[in-house]
Coordinates of C-alpha atoms and ligand atoms in Angstrom, one line a residue:
M1 CA 11.1 -43.1 18.0
N2 CA 11.9 -44.9 14.7
T3 CA 15.6 -45.7 14.8
S4 CA 15.7 -46.0 11.0
K5 CA 14.9 -42.2 10.6
T6 CA 18.1 -40.5 9.7
N7 CA 17.8 -36.8 9.6
S8 CA 16.4 -34.7 12.3
Y9 CA 14.9 -31.0 12.4
K10 CA 13.4 -28.7 14.9
I11 CA 10.2 -27.4 13.5
A12 CA 8.3 -24.4 14.9
V13 CA 4.5 -25.3 14.5
V14 CA 2.1 -22.4 14.6
P15 CA -1.5 -23.7 13.8
G16 CA -3.2 -20.4 14.5
D17 CA -7.0 -20.1 14.2
G18 CA -10.0 -22.0 12.6
I19 CA -9.1 -24.4 9.9
G20 CA -5.4 -23.5 10.5
R21 CA -5.3 -26.0 13.4
E22 CA -7.3 -28.8 11.5
V23 CA -5.0 -28.7 8.4
M24 CA -1.9 -28.4 10.5
Q25 CA -2.8 -31.5 12.5
A26 CA -3.7 -33.5 9.2
T27 CA -0.4 -32.5 7.9
L28 CA 1.6 -33.4 11.0
D29 CA -0.2 -36.9 10.9
V30 CA 1.4 -37.5 7.5
L31 CA 4.8 -36.1 8.5
E32 CA 4.8 -38.7 11.3
H33 CA 4.9 -41.4 8.7
L34 CA 8.0 -40.1 6.8
N35 CA 11.6 -41.3 7.3
I36 CA 12.6 -38.0 9.0
D37 CA 12.7 -37.1 12.8
F38 CA 10.8 -33.9 13.6
E39 CA 10.8 -32.4 17.0
Y40 CA 8.0 -29.9 17.0
V41 CA 7.9 -26.8 19.2
Y42 CA 4.4 -25.1 19.3
G43 CA 4.0 -21.4 19.2
D44 CA 0.8 -19.6 19.9
A45 CA -0.5 -16.7 17.6
G46 CA -3.7 -15.3 16.2
D47 CA -7.3 -14.2 17.2
E48 CA -7.6 -16.7 20.3
C49 CA -4.0 -16.0 21.3
L50 CA -5.0 -12.1 21.4
E51 CA -8.0 -13.1 23.6
K52 CA -6.1 -15.3 25.9
T53 CA -2.8 -13.4 26.2
G54 CA -3.6 -9.8 25.1
T55 CA -1.3 -10.1 22.1
A56 CA -1.7 -11.9 18.7
L57 CA 2.0 -12.6 18.2
P58 CA 3.9 -13.1 21.7
G59 CA 7.6 -12.6 21.6
E60 CA 8.0 -16.3 22.7
T61 CA 6.4 -17.4 19.6
L62 CA 9.0 -15.2 17.5
D63 CA 11.9 -16.8 19.5
I64 CA 10.5 -20.3 18.8
I65 CA 10.5 -19.5 15.1
R66 CA 13.9 -17.9 15.2
D67 CA 15.3 -20.8 17.0
A68 CA 13.8 -23.6 14.6
D69 CA 15.1 -24.9 11.3
A70 CA 11.8 -24.0 9.7
C71 CA 8.2 -22.9 10.6
L72 CA 4.9 -24.4 9.7
F73 CA 2.2 -21.8 9.9
G74 CA -1.6 -22.7 9.5
A75 CA -3.8 -19.5 9.4
A76 CA -4.7 -16.6 11.6
G77 CA -8.1 -14.9 11.6
E78 CA -8.7 -11.2 11.8
T79 CA -5.4 -10.7 13.3
A80 CA -3.5 -12.2 10.3
A81 CA -1.8 -8.8 9.3
D82 CA -0.4 -8.6 12.9
V83 CA 0.7 -12.0 12.8
I84 CA 2.0 -13.1 9.5
V85 CA 3.2 -9.8 8.1
K86 CA 5.0 -9.1 11.4
I87 CA 6.7 -12.4 11.4
R88 CA 7.8 -11.9 7.8
Q89 CA 9.3 -8.4 8.7
E90 CA 10.9 -9.6 12.0
M91 CA 12.5 -12.7 10.4
K92 CA 13.7 -10.6 7.3
M93 CA 11.9 -13.2 5.1
F94 CA 12.8 -11.6 1.6
A95 CA 11.6 -14.1 -0.7
N96 CA 8.0 -15.2 -1.3
L97 CA 7.6 -18.4 -3.3
R98 CA 4.2 -19.2 -4.7
P99 CA 4.2 -22.2 -6.9
V100 CA 1.5 -22.5 -9.6
K101 CA 0.9 -26.0 -10.6
A102 CA -2.0 -27.9 -12.1
Y103 CA -3.3 -30.9 -10.3
P104 CA -5.8 -33.3 -11.7
N105 CA -9.5 -33.4 -10.6
T106 CA -9.3 -29.7 -9.6
N107 CA -10.6 -26.4 -11.2
S108 CA -7.3 -25.8 -13.0
L109 CA -7.9 -24.1 -16.4
F110 CA -5.1 -26.0 -18.0
D111 CA -3.2 -29.4 -17.4
N112 CA 0.3 -28.3 -18.3
I113 CA 1.0 -25.5 -15.7
D114 CA 4.0 -25.9 -13.4
F115 CA 6.0 -22.6 -12.6
M116 CA 7.2 -20.8 -9.6
I117 CA 6.8 -17.1 -8.8
V118 CA 9.7 -15.8 -6.9
R119 CA 8.3 -12.4 -5.4
E120 CA 10.7 -9.7 -3.6
N121 CA 9.0 -9.3 -0.1
T122 CA 10.7 -6.4 1.4
E123 CA 10.6 -3.2 -0.7
G124 CA 9.2 -2.0 -3.9
M125 CA 5.7 -0.4 -3.8
Y126 CA 4.8 -2.1 -0.4
I127 CA 7.3 -0.1 1.7
A128 CA 3.8 1.7 1.7
D129 CA 5.7 5.0 2.0
E130 CA 2.7 7.3 1.2
E131 CA 2.8 10.9 2.0
S132 CA -0.3 12.4 3.4
Y133 CA -3.0 13.9 1.1
T134 CA -2.6 17.4 -0.1
D135 CA -5.0 19.6 -2.1
D136 CA -3.5 17.9 -5.3
G137 CA -3.5 14.3 -4.2
A138 CA -1.4 11.7 -2.6
I139 CA 2.2 10.3 -3.3
A140 CA 3.5 6.8 -2.7
R141 CA 7.3 6.1 -3.1
R142 CA 8.6 3.0 -4.7
I143 CA 11.9 1.8 -3.6
I144 CA 14.2 -0.5 -5.6
T145 CA 17.6 -1.3 -4.0
K146 CA 20.6 -3.0 -5.7
E147 CA 21.1 -5.2 -2.7
A148 CA 17.5 -6.5 -2.2
E149 CA 16.9 -7.0 -6.0
K150 CA 20.1 -8.7 -6.5
R151 CA 19.4 -11.0 -3.6
I152 CA 15.9 -12.0 -5.0
I153 CA 17.1 -12.6 -8.5
D154 CA 20.0 -14.6 -7.3
Y155 CA 17.6 -16.7 -5.2
A156 CA 15.4 -17.2 -8.4
F157 CA 18.5 -18.5 -10.4
K158 CA 19.5 -20.7 -7.6
Y159 CA 16.2 -22.0 -7.3
A160 CA 16.1 -22.8 -11.0
V161 CA 19.4 -24.7 -10.8
E162 CA 18.3 -26.7 -7.8
N163 CA 15.1 -27.6 -9.2
N164 CA 16.1 -28.5 -12.8
K165 CA 14.5 -25.5 -14.4
T166 CA 15.9 -24.3 -17.6
K167 CA 14.7 -20.6 -17.7
V168 CA 14.1 -17.7 -15.5
T169 CA 11.8 -14.9 -16.7
A170 CA 12.1 -11.4 -15.3
V171 CA 8.9 -9.3 -15.0
H172 CA 8.9 -5.5 -14.8
K173 CA 7.5 -2.4 -16.4
A174 CA 10.9 -0.8 -17.4
N175 CA 9.5 1.1 -20.4
V176 CA 7.6 3.3 -18.0
L177 CA 9.5 3.0 -14.7
K178 CA 12.8 3.5 -16.4
K179 CA 14.8 4.2 -13.4
T180 CA 13.5 1.7 -10.8
D181 CA 12.5 -1.2 -13.1
G182 CA 15.4 -0.2 -15.5
L183 CA 17.7 -1.0 -12.7
F184 CA 15.9 -4.3 -11.8
R185 CA 16.2 -5.6 -15.5
E186 CA 19.9 -4.4 -15.5
I187 CA 20.6 -6.4 -12.3
F188 CA 18.8 -9.4 -13.8
Y189 CA 21.1 -9.8 -16.7
E190 CA 24.0 -8.9 -14.6
V191 CA 23.1 -11.8 -12.1
A192 CA 22.3 -14.0 -15.1
K193 CA 25.9 -14.0 -16.1
D194 CA 26.7 -16.3 -13.1
Y195 CA 24.2 -18.8 -14.4
P196 CA 25.2 -19.4 -18.0
D197 CA 23.2 -22.7 -18.4
I198 CA 20.0 -21.1 -17.4
A199 CA 18.0 -19.4 -20.3
T200 CA 16.7 -15.8 -19.7
E201 CA 13.8 -13.7 -20.9
D202 CA 12.1 -10.5 -19.7
F203 CA 8.6 -9.4 -20.1
Y204 CA 6.6 -6.3 -19.2
V205 CA 4.0 -7.1 -16.4
D206 CA 1.0 -6.2 -18.5
A207 CA 2.1 -8.6 -21.2
T208 CA 2.9 -11.3 -18.5
A209 CA -0.6 -11.1 -17.2
M210 CA -1.9 -12.0 -20.7
Y211 CA 0.7 -14.7 -21.4
L212 CA 0.0 -16.4 -18.0
I213 CA -3.4 -17.1 -19.7
T214 CA -2.4 -17.6 -23.4
Q215 CA 0.8 -19.6 -22.8
P216 CA 1.2 -20.6 -19.2
E217 CA 3.4 -23.5 -20.3
N218 CA 6.1 -21.0 -21.4
F219 CA 6.9 -20.2 -17.7
E220 CA 9.3 -22.0 -15.4
V221 CA 10.5 -19.5 -12.9
I222 CA 9.2 -15.8 -12.6
V223 CA 11.2 -13.3 -10.8
T224 CA 9.6 -9.9 -10.0
T225 CA 9.2 -7.1 -7.6
N226 CA 6.7 -7.0 -4.6
L227 CA 3.6 -5.5 -6.0
F228 CA 3.7 -7.2 -9.4
G229 CA 4.5 -10.6 -7.6
D230 CA 1.6 -10.1 -5.4
I231 CA -0.8 -9.6 -8.4
L232 CA 0.6 -12.3 -10.6
S233 CA 0.6 -14.9 -7.9
D234 CA -3.1 -14.3 -7.4
E235 CA -3.5 -14.6 -11.1
G236 CA -1.7 -17.8 -10.9
A237 CA -4.0 -19.0 -8.1
G238 CA -6.9 -18.4 -10.3
L239 CA -5.3 -20.4 -13.1
V240 CA -5.1 -23.6 -10.9
G241 CA -8.3 -23.1 -9.1
G242 CA -9.1 -23.3 -5.5
L243 CA -7.4 -21.8 -2.2
G244 CA -7.5 -25.4 -0.7
L245 CA -4.6 -26.3 -3.0
I246 CA -2.2 -23.5 -2.9
P247 CA 0.9 -23.4 -0.7
S248 CA 3.6 -20.9 -0.2
A249 CA 7.1 -20.2 1.4
N250 CA 8.8 -17.1 2.9
I251 CA 12.4 -17.5 2.9
G252 CA 14.9 -15.3 4.8
E253 CA 18.6 -15.4 5.9
D254 CA 17.5 -16.2 9.4
G255 CA 14.6 -18.6 8.8
A256 CA 11.8 -19.9 6.5
L257 CA 8.1 -20.1 7.1
F258 CA 5.7 -22.3 5.1
E259 CA 2.0 -21.7 5.0
P260 CA -1.1 -22.3 2.9
V261 CA -2.3 -19.2 1.1
H262 CA -5.9 -19.5 2.5
G263 CA -7.1 -18.1 5.8
S264 CA -8.9 -19.4 8.9
A265 CA -12.1 -19.9 7.0
P266 CA -14.7 -19.4 9.7
D267 CA -17.5 -20.5 7.5
I268 CA -16.2 -24.3 7.8
A269 CA -14.0 -24.1 10.8
G270 CA -14.5 -26.9 13.4
Q271 CA -16.3 -29.2 11.1
N272 CA -13.4 -31.4 9.7
K273 CA -14.4 -30.2 6.2
A274 CA -11.2 -28.2 5.2
N275 CA -9.0 -29.3 2.4
P276 CA -5.5 -30.1 4.0
I277 CA -3.7 -30.3 0.6
A278 CA -2.5 -26.6 0.6
M279 CA -1.1 -27.1 4.1
M280 CA 0.5 -30.4 3.0
L281 CA 2.0 -28.8 -0.1
S282 CA 3.5 -26.2 2.1
A283 CA 5.0 -28.9 4.2
I284 CA 6.5 -30.5 0.9
M285 CA 8.1 -27.0 0.2
M286 CA 9.6 -27.2 3.7
L287 CA 11.0 -30.6 3.0
R288 CA 12.5 -29.4 -0.2
Y289 CA 13.9 -26.4 1.6
L290 CA 15.5 -28.8 4.2
G291 CA 17.1 -30.8 1.4
E292 CA 14.7 -33.8 1.9
N293 CA 13.8 -34.1 -1.7
K294 CA 13.2 -37.9 -1.6
E295 CA 10.6 -37.7 1.2
A296 CA 9.1 -34.6 -0.4
D297 CA 8.5 -36.6 -3.7
R298 CA 7.0 -39.5 -1.8
F299 CA 4.6 -37.2 0.1
E300 CA 3.6 -35.4 -3.2
A301 CA 3.1 -38.7 -5.2
S302 CA 0.8 -39.6 -2.2
I303 CA -1.3 -36.5 -2.5
L304 CA -1.4 -36.9 -6.4
K305 CA -2.8 -40.4 -6.1
V306 CA -5.7 -39.0 -3.8
L307 CA -6.5 -36.5 -6.6
N308 CA -6.3 -39.0 -9.3
D309 CA -8.3 -41.7 -7.5
A310 CA -10.9 -39.0 -6.6
N311 CA -12.5 -41.2 -4.0
T312 CA -11.3 -39.2 -0.8
L313 CA -11.9 -35.6 -2.0
T314 CA -13.1 -32.7 0.3
G315 CA -16.1 -30.6 -0.4
D316 CA -14.4 -27.9 -2.1
L317 CA -13.1 -30.5 -4.7
G318 CA -16.6 -31.9 -5.1
G319 CA -16.1 -34.8 -2.8
S320 CA -17.5 -35.7 0.6
A321 CA -14.5 -36.8 2.6
T322 CA -13.4 -35.2 5.9
T323 CA -10.0 -33.4 6.4
T324 CA -9.0 -36.6 8.5
E325 CA -10.1 -39.0 5.8
L326 CA -8.1 -37.3 3.2
A327 CA -5.0 -37.4 5.3
G328 CA -5.7 -40.9 6.2
E329 CA -5.7 -41.8 2.4
V330 CA -2.4 -39.9 1.9
I331 CA -0.8 -41.9 4.6
N332 CA -2.1 -45.1 3.0
N333 CA -0.6 -44.2 -0.3
L334 CA 2.8 -43.5 1.2
Ligands
NAI401 P1 -10.2 -17.7 3.6 O1 -9.2 -18.3 2.9 O2 -10.2 -18.1 5.1 O3 -11.6 -18.4 3.1 C1 -12.2 -18.0 1.9 C2 -13.1 -19.1 1.3 O4 -12.3 -20.3 0.8 C3 -14.0 -19.6 2.3 O5 -15.3 -19.9 1.8 C4 -13.4 -20.9 2.8 O6 -14.3 -21.7 3.3 C5 -12.7 -21.4 1.6 N1 -11.5 -22.2 1.9 C6 -10.3 -21.7 2.4 N2 -9.3 -22.5 2.6 C7 -10.0 -23.8 2.4 C8 -9.6 -25.0 2.4 N3 -8.4 -25.4 2.9 N4 -10.5 -26.1 2.2 C9 -11.7 -25.7 1.8 N5 -12.3 -24.5 1.5 C10 -11.4 -23.6 1.9 O7 -10.4 -16.4 3.5 P2 -11.5 -15.1 4.1 O8 -12.8 -15.8 4.3 O9 -11.4 -14.0 3.2 O10 -10.8 -14.9 5.5 C11 -11.1 -15.5 6.7 C12 -10.2 -15.2 7.8 O11 -8.9 -15.6 7.5 C13 -10.1 -13.7 8.1 O12 -10.2 -13.4 9.4 C14 -8.7 -13.2 7.5 O13 -8.2 -12.2 7.9 C15 -8.0 -14.4 7.6 N6 -6.9 -14.7 6.6 C16 -5.7 -15.2 7.0 C17 -4.7 -15.4 6.3 C18 -3.5 -16.0 6.8 O14 -3.3 -16.3 8.0 N7 -2.4 -16.0 6.1 C19 -4.9 -15.3 4.7 C20 -6.1 -14.8 4.3 C21 -7.1 -14.6 5.2
MG402 MG1 -1.9 -11.1 -2.2

């Protein structure tokens, strides 16, 4: 289309249900204006897909995701667990990235927050290997393997290097879970030797839960196991306020998927009211994953200007603009 566009990528687009579709369209409208060529291949998934085809996640959609350079995912409704959890497993997406960043004119509790949580996505407590109840109670096993933890810790250090971060913090509970989290901490300092320019520290998870509130500016990159990462990233979301602003990434060896943290929001679906920024910030994470940092910066600066100007904010941010109007303003700012 535009001959000056240099790089070209095949992107799997899975809008899903409800506001997933609206925020996806708004985001694609902005991507159209960047200096990059995208070929979109649409995949069906979610509640409506289940009604139409009898399955919430057709094999064809998985093939589309597998075949693409990256995937943009909107939101599913009641079938979310069957859709997004299954995609993560099928695609072996081992790293879950949740940035915690304060933007202006939001409900962020502090101004100076900007860190990344790198969460192990495949093992730990969430293998959900629970033995059935006995008369005495119930048992769950927690698995920590050298291979998976080394992979996530190495990913966190690489992320730090590539994003000009100076420190990685390991979070664990090795004082109580001496074997599993003792091993995690040991591997952390082993991997750290390969990154002599990155500072390191490690904290217990309970202390970290407090530090996130008392000294959030201390953190740059946090790496942690599955359950702790899940809890701390929701605490992080609370710190910066508002589901409409929070993106995420799932990275694997065979592919990567970028999605807002929010769901299909049936209460506002179909009304052109949803805040598309979480989806847009997810697309920006995708651009950085693809190495398109310059265009990512330009896109992010345009969103920042929308937030700073505060003339075109959606209802969740106290404004009265529509999804489409906010997207239009982002495009104007490019
Ligand atoms: P939700 O995230 O859809 O909505 C929670 C509240 O936040 C609602 O009041 C909604 O209007 C508001 N909200 C969410 N995103 C917003 C945005 N971009 N702009 C403005 N307001 C926004 O979570 P809820 O209500 O618990 O779940 C609704 C459906 O979404 C359920 O069927 C659930 O299974 C599904 N879900 C899907 C997820 C996924 O696909 N990854 C994640 C979470 C929920
Ligand atoms: Mg969670």
